[in-house]
Coordinates of C-alpha atoms in Angstrom, one line a residue:
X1 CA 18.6 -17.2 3.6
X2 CA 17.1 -14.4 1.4
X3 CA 13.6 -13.8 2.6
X4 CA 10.2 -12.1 0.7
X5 CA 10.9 -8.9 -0.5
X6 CA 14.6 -9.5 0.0
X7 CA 15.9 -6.8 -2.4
X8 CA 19.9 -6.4 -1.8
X9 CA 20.3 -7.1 -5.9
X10 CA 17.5 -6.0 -8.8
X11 CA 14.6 -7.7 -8.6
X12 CA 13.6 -9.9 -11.0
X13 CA 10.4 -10.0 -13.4
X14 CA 9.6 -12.5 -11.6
X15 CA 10.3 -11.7 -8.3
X16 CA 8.0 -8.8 -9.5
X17 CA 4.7 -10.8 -10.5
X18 CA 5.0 -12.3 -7.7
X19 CA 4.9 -8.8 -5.7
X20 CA 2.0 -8.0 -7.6
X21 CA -1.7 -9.8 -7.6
X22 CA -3.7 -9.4 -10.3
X23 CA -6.8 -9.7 -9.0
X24 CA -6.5 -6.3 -7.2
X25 CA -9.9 -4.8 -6.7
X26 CA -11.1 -2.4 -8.7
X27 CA -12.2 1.3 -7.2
X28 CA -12.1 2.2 -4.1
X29 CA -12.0 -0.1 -1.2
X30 CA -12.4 -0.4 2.6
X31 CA -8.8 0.0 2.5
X32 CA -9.2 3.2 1.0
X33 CA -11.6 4.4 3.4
X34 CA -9.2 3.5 6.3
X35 CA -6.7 5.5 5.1
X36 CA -8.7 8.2 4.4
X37 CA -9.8 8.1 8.3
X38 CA -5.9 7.6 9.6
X39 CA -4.9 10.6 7.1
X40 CA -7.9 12.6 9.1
X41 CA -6.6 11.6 12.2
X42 CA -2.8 12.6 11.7
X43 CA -4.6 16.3 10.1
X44 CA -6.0 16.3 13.3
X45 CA -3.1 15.1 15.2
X46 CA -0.7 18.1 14.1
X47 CA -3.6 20.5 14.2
X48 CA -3.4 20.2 18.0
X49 CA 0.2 20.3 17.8
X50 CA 0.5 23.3 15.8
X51 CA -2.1 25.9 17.0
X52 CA -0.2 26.6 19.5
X53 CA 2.5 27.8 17.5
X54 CA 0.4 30.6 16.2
X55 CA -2.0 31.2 19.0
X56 CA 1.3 31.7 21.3
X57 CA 2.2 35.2 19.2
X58 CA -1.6 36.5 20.0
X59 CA -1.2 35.4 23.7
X60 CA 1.7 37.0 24.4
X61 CA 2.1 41.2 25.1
X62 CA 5.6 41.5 23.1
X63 CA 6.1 45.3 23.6
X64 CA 6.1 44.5 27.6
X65 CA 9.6 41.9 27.0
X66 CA 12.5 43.0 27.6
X67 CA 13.9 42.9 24.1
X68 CA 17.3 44.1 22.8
X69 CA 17.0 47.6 21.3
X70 CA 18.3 47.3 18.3
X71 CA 16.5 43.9 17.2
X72 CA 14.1 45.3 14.6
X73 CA 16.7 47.8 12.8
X74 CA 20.0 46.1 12.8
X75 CA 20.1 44.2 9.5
X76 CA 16.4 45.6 7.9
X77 CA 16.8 49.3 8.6
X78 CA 14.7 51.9 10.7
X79 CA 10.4 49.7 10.9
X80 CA 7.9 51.4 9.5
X81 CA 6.2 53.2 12.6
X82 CA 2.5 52.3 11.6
X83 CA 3.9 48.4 11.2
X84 CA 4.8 48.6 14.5
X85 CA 2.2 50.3 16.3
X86 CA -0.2 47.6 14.3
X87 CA 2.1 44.9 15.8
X88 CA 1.9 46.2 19.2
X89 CA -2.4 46.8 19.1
X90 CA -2.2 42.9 18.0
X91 CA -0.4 42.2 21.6
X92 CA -2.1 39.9 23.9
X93 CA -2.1 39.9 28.0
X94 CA 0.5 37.0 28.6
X95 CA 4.4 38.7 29.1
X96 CA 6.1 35.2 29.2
X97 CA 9.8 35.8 27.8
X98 CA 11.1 34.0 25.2
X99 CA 12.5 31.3 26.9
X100 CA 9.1 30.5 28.8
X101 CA 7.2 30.5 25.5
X102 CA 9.9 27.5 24.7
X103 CA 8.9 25.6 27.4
X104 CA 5.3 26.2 26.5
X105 CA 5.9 25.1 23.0
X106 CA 7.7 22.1 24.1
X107 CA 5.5 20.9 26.9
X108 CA 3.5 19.3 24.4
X109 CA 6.2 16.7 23.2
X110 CA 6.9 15.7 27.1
X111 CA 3.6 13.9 27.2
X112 CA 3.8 13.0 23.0
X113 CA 6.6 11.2 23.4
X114 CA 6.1 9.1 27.1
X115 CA 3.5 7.4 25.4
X116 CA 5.4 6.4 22.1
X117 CA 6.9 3.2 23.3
X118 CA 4.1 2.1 25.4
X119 CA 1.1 2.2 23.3
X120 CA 3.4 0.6 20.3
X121 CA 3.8 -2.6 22.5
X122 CA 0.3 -2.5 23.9
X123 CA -1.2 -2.2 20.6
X124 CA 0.6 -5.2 18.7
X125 CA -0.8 -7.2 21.9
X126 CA -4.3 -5.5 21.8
X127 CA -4.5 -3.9 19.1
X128 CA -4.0 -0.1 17.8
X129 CA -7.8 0.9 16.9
X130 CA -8.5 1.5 20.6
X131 CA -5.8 3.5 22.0
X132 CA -5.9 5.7 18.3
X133 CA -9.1 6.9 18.8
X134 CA -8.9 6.9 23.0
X135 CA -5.9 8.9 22.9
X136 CA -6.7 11.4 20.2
X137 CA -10.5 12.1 22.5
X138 CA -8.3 13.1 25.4
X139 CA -6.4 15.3 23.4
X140 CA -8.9 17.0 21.6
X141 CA -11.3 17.7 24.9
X142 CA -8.0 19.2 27.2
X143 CA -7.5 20.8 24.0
X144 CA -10.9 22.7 24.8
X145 CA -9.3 23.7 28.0
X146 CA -6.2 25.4 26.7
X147 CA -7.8 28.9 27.2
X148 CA -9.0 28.0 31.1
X149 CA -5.5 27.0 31.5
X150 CA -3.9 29.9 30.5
X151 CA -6.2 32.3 32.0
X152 CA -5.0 30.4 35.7
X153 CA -1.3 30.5 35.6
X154 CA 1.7 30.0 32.7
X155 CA 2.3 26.1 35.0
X156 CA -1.7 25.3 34.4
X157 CA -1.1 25.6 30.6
X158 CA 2.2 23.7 30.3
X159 CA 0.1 20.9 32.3
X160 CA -2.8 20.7 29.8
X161 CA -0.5 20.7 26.9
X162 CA 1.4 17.8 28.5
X163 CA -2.2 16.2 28.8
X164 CA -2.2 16.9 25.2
X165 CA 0.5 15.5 24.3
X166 CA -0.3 11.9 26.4
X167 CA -3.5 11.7 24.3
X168 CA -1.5 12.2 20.9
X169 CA 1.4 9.4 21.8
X170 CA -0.9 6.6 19.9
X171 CA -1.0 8.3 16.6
X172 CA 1.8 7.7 15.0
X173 CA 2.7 3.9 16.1
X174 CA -0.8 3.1 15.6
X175 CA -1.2 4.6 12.5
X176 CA 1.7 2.5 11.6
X177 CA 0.7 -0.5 13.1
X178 CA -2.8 -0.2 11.1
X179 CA -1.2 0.5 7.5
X180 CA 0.8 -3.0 8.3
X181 CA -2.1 -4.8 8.9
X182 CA -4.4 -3.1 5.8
X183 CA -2.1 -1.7 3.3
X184 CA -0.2 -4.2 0.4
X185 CA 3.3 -3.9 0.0
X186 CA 2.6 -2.3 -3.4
X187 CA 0.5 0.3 -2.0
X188 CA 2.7 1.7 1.0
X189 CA 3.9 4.4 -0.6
X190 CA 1.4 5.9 -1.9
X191 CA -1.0 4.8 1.2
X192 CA 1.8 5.4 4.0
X193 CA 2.6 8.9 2.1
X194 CA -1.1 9.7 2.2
X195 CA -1.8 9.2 5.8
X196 CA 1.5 11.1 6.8
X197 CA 0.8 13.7 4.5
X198 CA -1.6 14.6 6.7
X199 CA 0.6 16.2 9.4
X200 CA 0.9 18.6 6.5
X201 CA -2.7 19.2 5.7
X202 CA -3.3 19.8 9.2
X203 CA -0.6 22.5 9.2
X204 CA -1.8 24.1 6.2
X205 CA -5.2 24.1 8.1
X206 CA -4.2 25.4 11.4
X207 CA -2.2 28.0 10.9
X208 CA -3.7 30.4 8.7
X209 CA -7.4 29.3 10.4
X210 CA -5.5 30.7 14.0
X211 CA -4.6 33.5 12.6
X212 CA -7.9 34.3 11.3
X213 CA -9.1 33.2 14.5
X214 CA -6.6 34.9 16.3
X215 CA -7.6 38.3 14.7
X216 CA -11.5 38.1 14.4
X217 CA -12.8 34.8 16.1
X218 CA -15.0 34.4 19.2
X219 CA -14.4 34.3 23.2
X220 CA -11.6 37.4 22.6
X221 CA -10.1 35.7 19.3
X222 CA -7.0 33.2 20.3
X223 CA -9.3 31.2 22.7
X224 CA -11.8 30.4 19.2
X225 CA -9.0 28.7 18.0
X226 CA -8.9 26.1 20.8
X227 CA -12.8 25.6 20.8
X228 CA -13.1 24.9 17.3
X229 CA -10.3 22.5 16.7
X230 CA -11.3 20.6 19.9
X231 CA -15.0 20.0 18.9
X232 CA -13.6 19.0 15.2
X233 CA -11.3 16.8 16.8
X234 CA -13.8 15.7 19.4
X235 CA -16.3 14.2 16.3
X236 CA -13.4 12.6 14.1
X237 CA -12.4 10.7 17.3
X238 CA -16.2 9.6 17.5
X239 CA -16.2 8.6 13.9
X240 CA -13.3 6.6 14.0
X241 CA -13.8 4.5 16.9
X242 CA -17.6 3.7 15.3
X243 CA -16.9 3.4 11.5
X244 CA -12.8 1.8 11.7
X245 CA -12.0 -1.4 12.2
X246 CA -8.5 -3.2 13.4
X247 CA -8.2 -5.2 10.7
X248 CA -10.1 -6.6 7.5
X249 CA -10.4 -9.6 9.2
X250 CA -12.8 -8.4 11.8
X251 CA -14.2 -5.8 9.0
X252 CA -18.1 -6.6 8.7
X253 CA -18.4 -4.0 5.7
X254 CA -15.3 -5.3 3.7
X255 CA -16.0 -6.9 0.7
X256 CA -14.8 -10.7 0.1
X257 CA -12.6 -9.9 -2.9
X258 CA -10.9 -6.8 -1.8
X259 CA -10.4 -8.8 2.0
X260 CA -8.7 -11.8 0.0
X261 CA -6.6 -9.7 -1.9
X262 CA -5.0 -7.8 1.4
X263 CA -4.6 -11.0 3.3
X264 CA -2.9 -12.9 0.0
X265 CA -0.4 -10.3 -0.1
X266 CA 0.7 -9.5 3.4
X267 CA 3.1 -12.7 4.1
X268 CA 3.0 -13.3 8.2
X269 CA 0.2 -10.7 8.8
X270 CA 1.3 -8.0 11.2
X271 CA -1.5 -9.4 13.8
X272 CA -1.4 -9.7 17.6
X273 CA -0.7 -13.4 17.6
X274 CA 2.5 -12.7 16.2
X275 CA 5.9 -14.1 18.1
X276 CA 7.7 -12.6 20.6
X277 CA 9.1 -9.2 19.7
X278 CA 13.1 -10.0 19.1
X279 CA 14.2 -7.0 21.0
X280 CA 18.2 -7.9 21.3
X281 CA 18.1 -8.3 17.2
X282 CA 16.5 -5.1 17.0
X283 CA 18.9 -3.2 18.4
X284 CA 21.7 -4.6 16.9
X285 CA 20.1 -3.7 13.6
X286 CA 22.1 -1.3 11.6
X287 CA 18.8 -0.4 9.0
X288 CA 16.8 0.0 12.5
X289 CA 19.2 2.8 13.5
X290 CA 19.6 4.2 10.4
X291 CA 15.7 4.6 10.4
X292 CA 16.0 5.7 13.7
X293 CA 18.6 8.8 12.9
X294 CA 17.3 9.7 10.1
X295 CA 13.7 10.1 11.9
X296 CA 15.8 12.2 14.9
X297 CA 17.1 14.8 11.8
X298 CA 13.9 15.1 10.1
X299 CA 12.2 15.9 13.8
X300 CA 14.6 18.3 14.7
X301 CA 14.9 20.2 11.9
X302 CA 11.3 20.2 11.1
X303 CA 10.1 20.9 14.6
X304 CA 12.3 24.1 14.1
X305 CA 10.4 25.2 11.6
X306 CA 6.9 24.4 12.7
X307 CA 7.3 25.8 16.3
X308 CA 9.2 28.7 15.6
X309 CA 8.5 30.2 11.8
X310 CA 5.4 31.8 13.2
X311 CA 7.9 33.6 15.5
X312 CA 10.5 34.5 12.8
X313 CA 7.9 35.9 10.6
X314 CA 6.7 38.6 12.9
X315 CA 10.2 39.7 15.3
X316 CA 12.2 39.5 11.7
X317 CA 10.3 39.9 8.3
X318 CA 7.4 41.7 10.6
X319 CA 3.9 39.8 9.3
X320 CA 1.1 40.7 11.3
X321 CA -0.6 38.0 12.9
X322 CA -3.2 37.5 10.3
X323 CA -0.8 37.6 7.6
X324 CA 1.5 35.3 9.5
X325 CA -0.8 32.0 9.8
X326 CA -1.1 32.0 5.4
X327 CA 2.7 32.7 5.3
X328 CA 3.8 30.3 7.6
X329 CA 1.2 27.7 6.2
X330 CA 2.6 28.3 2.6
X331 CA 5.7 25.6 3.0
X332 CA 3.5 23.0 4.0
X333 CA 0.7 23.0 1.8
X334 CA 4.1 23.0 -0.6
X335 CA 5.4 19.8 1.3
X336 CA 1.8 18.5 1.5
X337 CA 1.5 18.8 -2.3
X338 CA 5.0 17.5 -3.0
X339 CA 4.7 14.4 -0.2
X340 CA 1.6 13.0 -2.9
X341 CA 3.6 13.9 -5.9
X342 CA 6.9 11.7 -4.5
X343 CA 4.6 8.9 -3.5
X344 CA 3.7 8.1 -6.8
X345 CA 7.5 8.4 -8.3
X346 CA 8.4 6.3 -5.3
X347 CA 5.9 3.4 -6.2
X348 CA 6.5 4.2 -9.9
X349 CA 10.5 3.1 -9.9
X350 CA 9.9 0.2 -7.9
X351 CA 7.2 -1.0 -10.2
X352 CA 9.1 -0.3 -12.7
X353 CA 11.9 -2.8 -11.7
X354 CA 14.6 -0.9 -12.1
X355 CA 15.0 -0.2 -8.6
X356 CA 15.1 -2.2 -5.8
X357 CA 13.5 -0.8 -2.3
X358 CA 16.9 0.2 -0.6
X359 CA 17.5 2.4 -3.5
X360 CA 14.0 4.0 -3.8
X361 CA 14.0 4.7 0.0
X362 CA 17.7 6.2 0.2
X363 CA 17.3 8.4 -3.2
X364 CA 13.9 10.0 -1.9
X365 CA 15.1 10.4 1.7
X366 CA 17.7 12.5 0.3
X367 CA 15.3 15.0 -1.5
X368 CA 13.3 14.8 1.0
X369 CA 16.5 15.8 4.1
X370 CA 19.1 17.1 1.9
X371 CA 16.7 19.6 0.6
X372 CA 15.3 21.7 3.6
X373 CA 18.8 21.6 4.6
X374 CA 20.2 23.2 1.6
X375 CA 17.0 26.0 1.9
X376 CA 17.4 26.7 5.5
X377 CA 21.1 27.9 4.6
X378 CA 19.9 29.6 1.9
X379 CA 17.1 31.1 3.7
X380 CA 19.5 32.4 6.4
X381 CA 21.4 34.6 4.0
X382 CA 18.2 36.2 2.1
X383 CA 18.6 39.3 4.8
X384 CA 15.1 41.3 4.8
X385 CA 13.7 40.4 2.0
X386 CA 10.1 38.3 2.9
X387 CA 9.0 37.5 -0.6
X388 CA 13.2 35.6 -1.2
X389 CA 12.9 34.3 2.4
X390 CA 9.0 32.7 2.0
X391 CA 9.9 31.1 -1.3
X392 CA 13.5 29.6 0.1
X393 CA 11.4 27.9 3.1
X394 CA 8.3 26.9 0.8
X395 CA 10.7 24.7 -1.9
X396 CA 12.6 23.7 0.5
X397 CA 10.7 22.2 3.6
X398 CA 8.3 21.5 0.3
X399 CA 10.9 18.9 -0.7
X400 CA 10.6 17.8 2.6
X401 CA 7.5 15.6 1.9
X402 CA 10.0 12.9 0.2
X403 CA 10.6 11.6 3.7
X404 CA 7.5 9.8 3.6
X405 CA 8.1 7.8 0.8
X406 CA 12.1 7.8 2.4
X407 CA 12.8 6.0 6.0
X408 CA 8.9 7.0 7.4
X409 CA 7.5 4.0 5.3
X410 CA 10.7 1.9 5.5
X411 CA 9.5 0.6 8.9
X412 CA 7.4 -1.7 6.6
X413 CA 9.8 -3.1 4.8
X414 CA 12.6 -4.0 7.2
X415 CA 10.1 -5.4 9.5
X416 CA 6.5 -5.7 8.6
X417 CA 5.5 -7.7 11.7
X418 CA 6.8 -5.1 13.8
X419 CA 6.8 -1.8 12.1
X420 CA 4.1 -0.4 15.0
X421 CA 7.4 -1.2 17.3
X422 CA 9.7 0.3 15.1
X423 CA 7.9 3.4 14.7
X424 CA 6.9 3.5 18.5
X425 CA 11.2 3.6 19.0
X426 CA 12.1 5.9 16.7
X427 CA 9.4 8.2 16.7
X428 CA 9.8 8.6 20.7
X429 CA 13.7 9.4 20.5
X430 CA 12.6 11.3 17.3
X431 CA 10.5 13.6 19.3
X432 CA 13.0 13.7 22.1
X433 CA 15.3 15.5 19.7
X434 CA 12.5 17.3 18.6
X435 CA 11.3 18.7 21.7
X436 CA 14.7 20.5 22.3
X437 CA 13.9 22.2 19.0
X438 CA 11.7 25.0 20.4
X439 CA 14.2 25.4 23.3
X440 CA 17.4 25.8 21.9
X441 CA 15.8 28.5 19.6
X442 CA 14.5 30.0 22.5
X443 CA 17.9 30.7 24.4
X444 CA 19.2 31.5 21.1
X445 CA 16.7 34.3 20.8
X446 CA 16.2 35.4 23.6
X447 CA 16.3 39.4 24.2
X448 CA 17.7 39.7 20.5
X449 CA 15.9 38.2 17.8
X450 CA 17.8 39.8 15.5
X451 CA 18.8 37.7 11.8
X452 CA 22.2 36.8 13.5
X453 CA 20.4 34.6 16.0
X454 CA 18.0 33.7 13.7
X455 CA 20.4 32.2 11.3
X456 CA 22.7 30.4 14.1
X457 CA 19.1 28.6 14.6
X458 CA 18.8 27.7 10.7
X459 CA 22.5 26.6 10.8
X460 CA 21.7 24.1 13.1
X461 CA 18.7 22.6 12.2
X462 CA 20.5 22.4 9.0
X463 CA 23.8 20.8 9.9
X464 CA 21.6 18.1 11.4
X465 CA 19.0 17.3 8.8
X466 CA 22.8 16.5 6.6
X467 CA 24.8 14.4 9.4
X468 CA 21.8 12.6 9.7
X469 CA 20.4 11.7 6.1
X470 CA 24.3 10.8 5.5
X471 CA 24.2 8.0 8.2
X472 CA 20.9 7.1 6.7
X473 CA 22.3 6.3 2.8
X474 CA 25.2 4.6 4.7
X475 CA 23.4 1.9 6.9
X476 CA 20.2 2.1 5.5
X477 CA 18.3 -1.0 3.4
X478 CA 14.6 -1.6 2.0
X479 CA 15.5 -5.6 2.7
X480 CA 12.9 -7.3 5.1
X481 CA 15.3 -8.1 8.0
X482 CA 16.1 -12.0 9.3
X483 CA 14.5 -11.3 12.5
X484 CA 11.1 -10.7 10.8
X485 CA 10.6 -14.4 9.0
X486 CA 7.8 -16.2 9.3
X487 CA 9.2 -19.5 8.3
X488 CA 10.9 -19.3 11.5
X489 CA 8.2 -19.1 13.8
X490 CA 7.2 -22.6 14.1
X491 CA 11.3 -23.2 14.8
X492 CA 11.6 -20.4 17.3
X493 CA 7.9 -21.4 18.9
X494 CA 9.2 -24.8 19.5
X495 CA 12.5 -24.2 20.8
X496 CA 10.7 -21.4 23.2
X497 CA 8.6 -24.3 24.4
X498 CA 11.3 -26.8 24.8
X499 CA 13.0 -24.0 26.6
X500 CA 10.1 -23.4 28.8
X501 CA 9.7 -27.5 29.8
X502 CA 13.5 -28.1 30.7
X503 CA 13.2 -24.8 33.6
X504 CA 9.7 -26.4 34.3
X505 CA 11.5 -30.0 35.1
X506 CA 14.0 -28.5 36.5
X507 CA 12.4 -26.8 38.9
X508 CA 10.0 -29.5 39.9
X509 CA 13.4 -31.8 40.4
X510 CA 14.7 -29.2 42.8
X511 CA 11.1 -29.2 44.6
X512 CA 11.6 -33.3 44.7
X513 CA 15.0 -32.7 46.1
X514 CA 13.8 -30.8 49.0
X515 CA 10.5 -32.5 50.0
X516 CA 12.9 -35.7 50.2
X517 CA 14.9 -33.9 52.9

């Protein structure tokens, strides 16, 4: 039986009006405001995921590692002497190696992704509201404890950041979990796109602001960076958990029309009274594990870049540090820019009716993996030449803002209900994969960060973004899944009950049995 939104041929006109309400409020709404807030909080989110990244090359005393001899002048020639005497006056007190700063780097993702699975089942019983704005408080006030923590020992530091990254778990799942109870199916692109483009705001924020930081801020410059995020974080968490609410439902600021016209169009609301989650039909789910290796290529790949460009740039096309943060920021203010560009194409074509949602999904998931694939081989073979190597990385983890629009929003439309489920799995195994990201790369370079190494690191991150967008068009669909009807409910309600009342007499039939003997 085909259900809403079912989309394995082209949709009708019809199939389309009915998509679309006409009453759709004009101007902005609360819905708008919402999103606004969630696309704050996931800025903030990767802000405290990414300072680090830059704050690590100020920490660190480079010119006291043990590093190959021949690293700087193998492929780029003899370095300018007053480059690298700037370099070395930029060097911090901290001589952890390279494979240390890896685990630094990755600490973070130990506690991001614990949390993934849990708060995505607690908040479709509870509620996601709560454990967003909770979780993100924790993160940003250890965040204001980074430079204590490093100060004490290298293992103090890796603890915090694992703090961090418990506090962080709820964003994503309950981001998701929100858009499915306030965003129409009409608007998810564009909406979804919006909110997740913020990872990339946040990155274009953080790092050239820590490496302005890092060179003239406060408290001895790299500690500034800590304190100022964390207070920013600190009030948006404040502000969220006063002016949000779960739903429009319990919304006392919504207005009537716009509240009607989000409730008309979200058939079986994604709320907590839903039934229970059908966990066995999940995983047997081909578009579910599509979705979910897909999400696994895009985290590996891009965690690649966003741990370790700042890195790259200085021991290979030699930035200093203050240079380094704009540089690094440039591809994602490029995949930023792109992510809201795609959003609208993605919305436009299925609008349009000429595409149905599998094919939007798959043919903008492949721009958006294929194509930071194709520039991080490209990238590899650009030898020392910044300005070639900047632009390769900028168009292509630029195109890398498609994935929004691709298998980050198709959580919604396989399984409205659940998507806060969906994206709690994926995202966790996601970051699982992603999390070896910084380490691999580590070993790789370690003691020879010359462009060989570098570009084994770009192969790989490569070779998986295109083995995994490949499973993706193979197994992936747009089509709300069987497991997800509401028509069902009362059916599977009833036979859960009847279920319930035959172990119940049968139980108080053995209890007869006995009390007679």
């Amino acid at each position: 039986m085909g259900l809403k939104g079912d989309d394995d041929k082209r949709p009708s006109k019809l199939a389309i009006m009915d998509d679309v309400d006409d009453n759709v409020p004009r101007g902005l709404g609360t819905r708008h405001w919402v999103t606004f807030m969630l696309f704050l909080g996931m800025a903030n989110a990767y802000i405290m995921r990414t300072n680090m990244s830059v704050a690590i090359v100020a920490m660190v005393n480079h010119t006291a590692l043990p590093v190959h001899k021949e690293a700087l002048d193998t492929e780029c020639g003899n370095v300018d002497p007053n480059a690298t005497s700037v370099a070395a006056s930029q060097d911090g007190s901290f001589v952890w190696s390279s494979t240390l700063q890896g685990y630094i780097l990755s600490s973070f993702f130990y506690g991001y992704v614990i949390t993934q699975i849990p708060f995505g089942i607690l908040s479709k019983r509870y509620g996601a509201r709560l454990f967003l704005g909770v979780g993100m408080l924790i993160n940003s006030v250890f965040g204001l404890l980074v430079p204590i923590a490093a100060e004490a020992d290298y293992k103090w530091l890796i603890f915090v950041r694992f703090i961090q990254g418990l506090g962080e778990g709820p964003i994503v799942p309950c981001s998701h979990a929100m858009l499915a109870k306030w965003i129409p199916p009409n608007e998810r692109s564009r909406m979804g796109a919006a909110v997740y483009a913020g990872a990339q705001f946040g990155t274009v924020i953080s790092m050239p602001l820590s490496g302005l930081l890092s060179a003239y801020g406060f408290a001895g410059g790299w500690p500034s960076i800590f304190y100022v995020f964390g207070i920013i974080g600190t009030v948006w968490c404040l502000a969220f958990l006063f002016f949000v609410s779960e739903d429009p439902e319990h919304c006392p600021r919504i207005k009537e029309a716009e509240k009607k016209y989000i409730l008309s169009s979200l058939w079986g609301a994604a709320g907590s009274s839903s039934p229970p989650i059908p966990w066995t039909k999940i995983l047997m789910s081909m578009p579910f594990w599509a979705i979910m290796l897909a999400h696994m290529g895009q985290n590996y790949g891009y965690e690649t870049l966003m741990t370790e460009l700042p890195t790259f740039m200085r021991q290979v096309l030699h930035f200093s540090i203050k240079d380094n943060g704009f540089v690094s920021a440039l591809p994602y203010l490029c995949m930023w820019l792109f992510s809201m560009f795609i959003s609208v194409v993605a919305d436009w074509m299925l609008s349009s009716g000429r595409f149905n949602h599998t094919q939007v999904r798959k043919i903008i998931n492949s721009i958006g993996e294929y194509g930071p694939a194709i520039g991080l081989f490209i990238a590899a073979h650009t030898g020392c030449n910044p300005a070639a190597t900047v632009a390769v990385l900028a168009i292509g983890v630029g195109l890398n803002g498609g994935i929004y629009s691709g298998f980050k929003v198709n959580h919604l439309d396989i399984s409205p209900r659940f998507a806060g489920i969906l994206m709690a799995f994926t995202n966790c195994l996601a970051n699982l994969t992603g999390l070896l990201a910084p380490i691999v790369a580590g070993y790789i370079i370690e003691g020879k960060p010359t462009q060989a190494q570098w570009r084994i690191v770009f192969y790989i991150a490569a070779c998986v973004y295109i083995f995994c967008a490949t499973f993706y068009n193979i197994f992936g669909s747009g089509r709300r899944q069987e497991w997800d009807n509401p028509a069902e409910d009362e059916a599977i309600a009833k036979k859960a009950a009847a279920k319930k009342a035959t172990k119940l007499e049968k139980k108080n039939n053995e209890n007869t049995a006995e009390t007679a003997q």
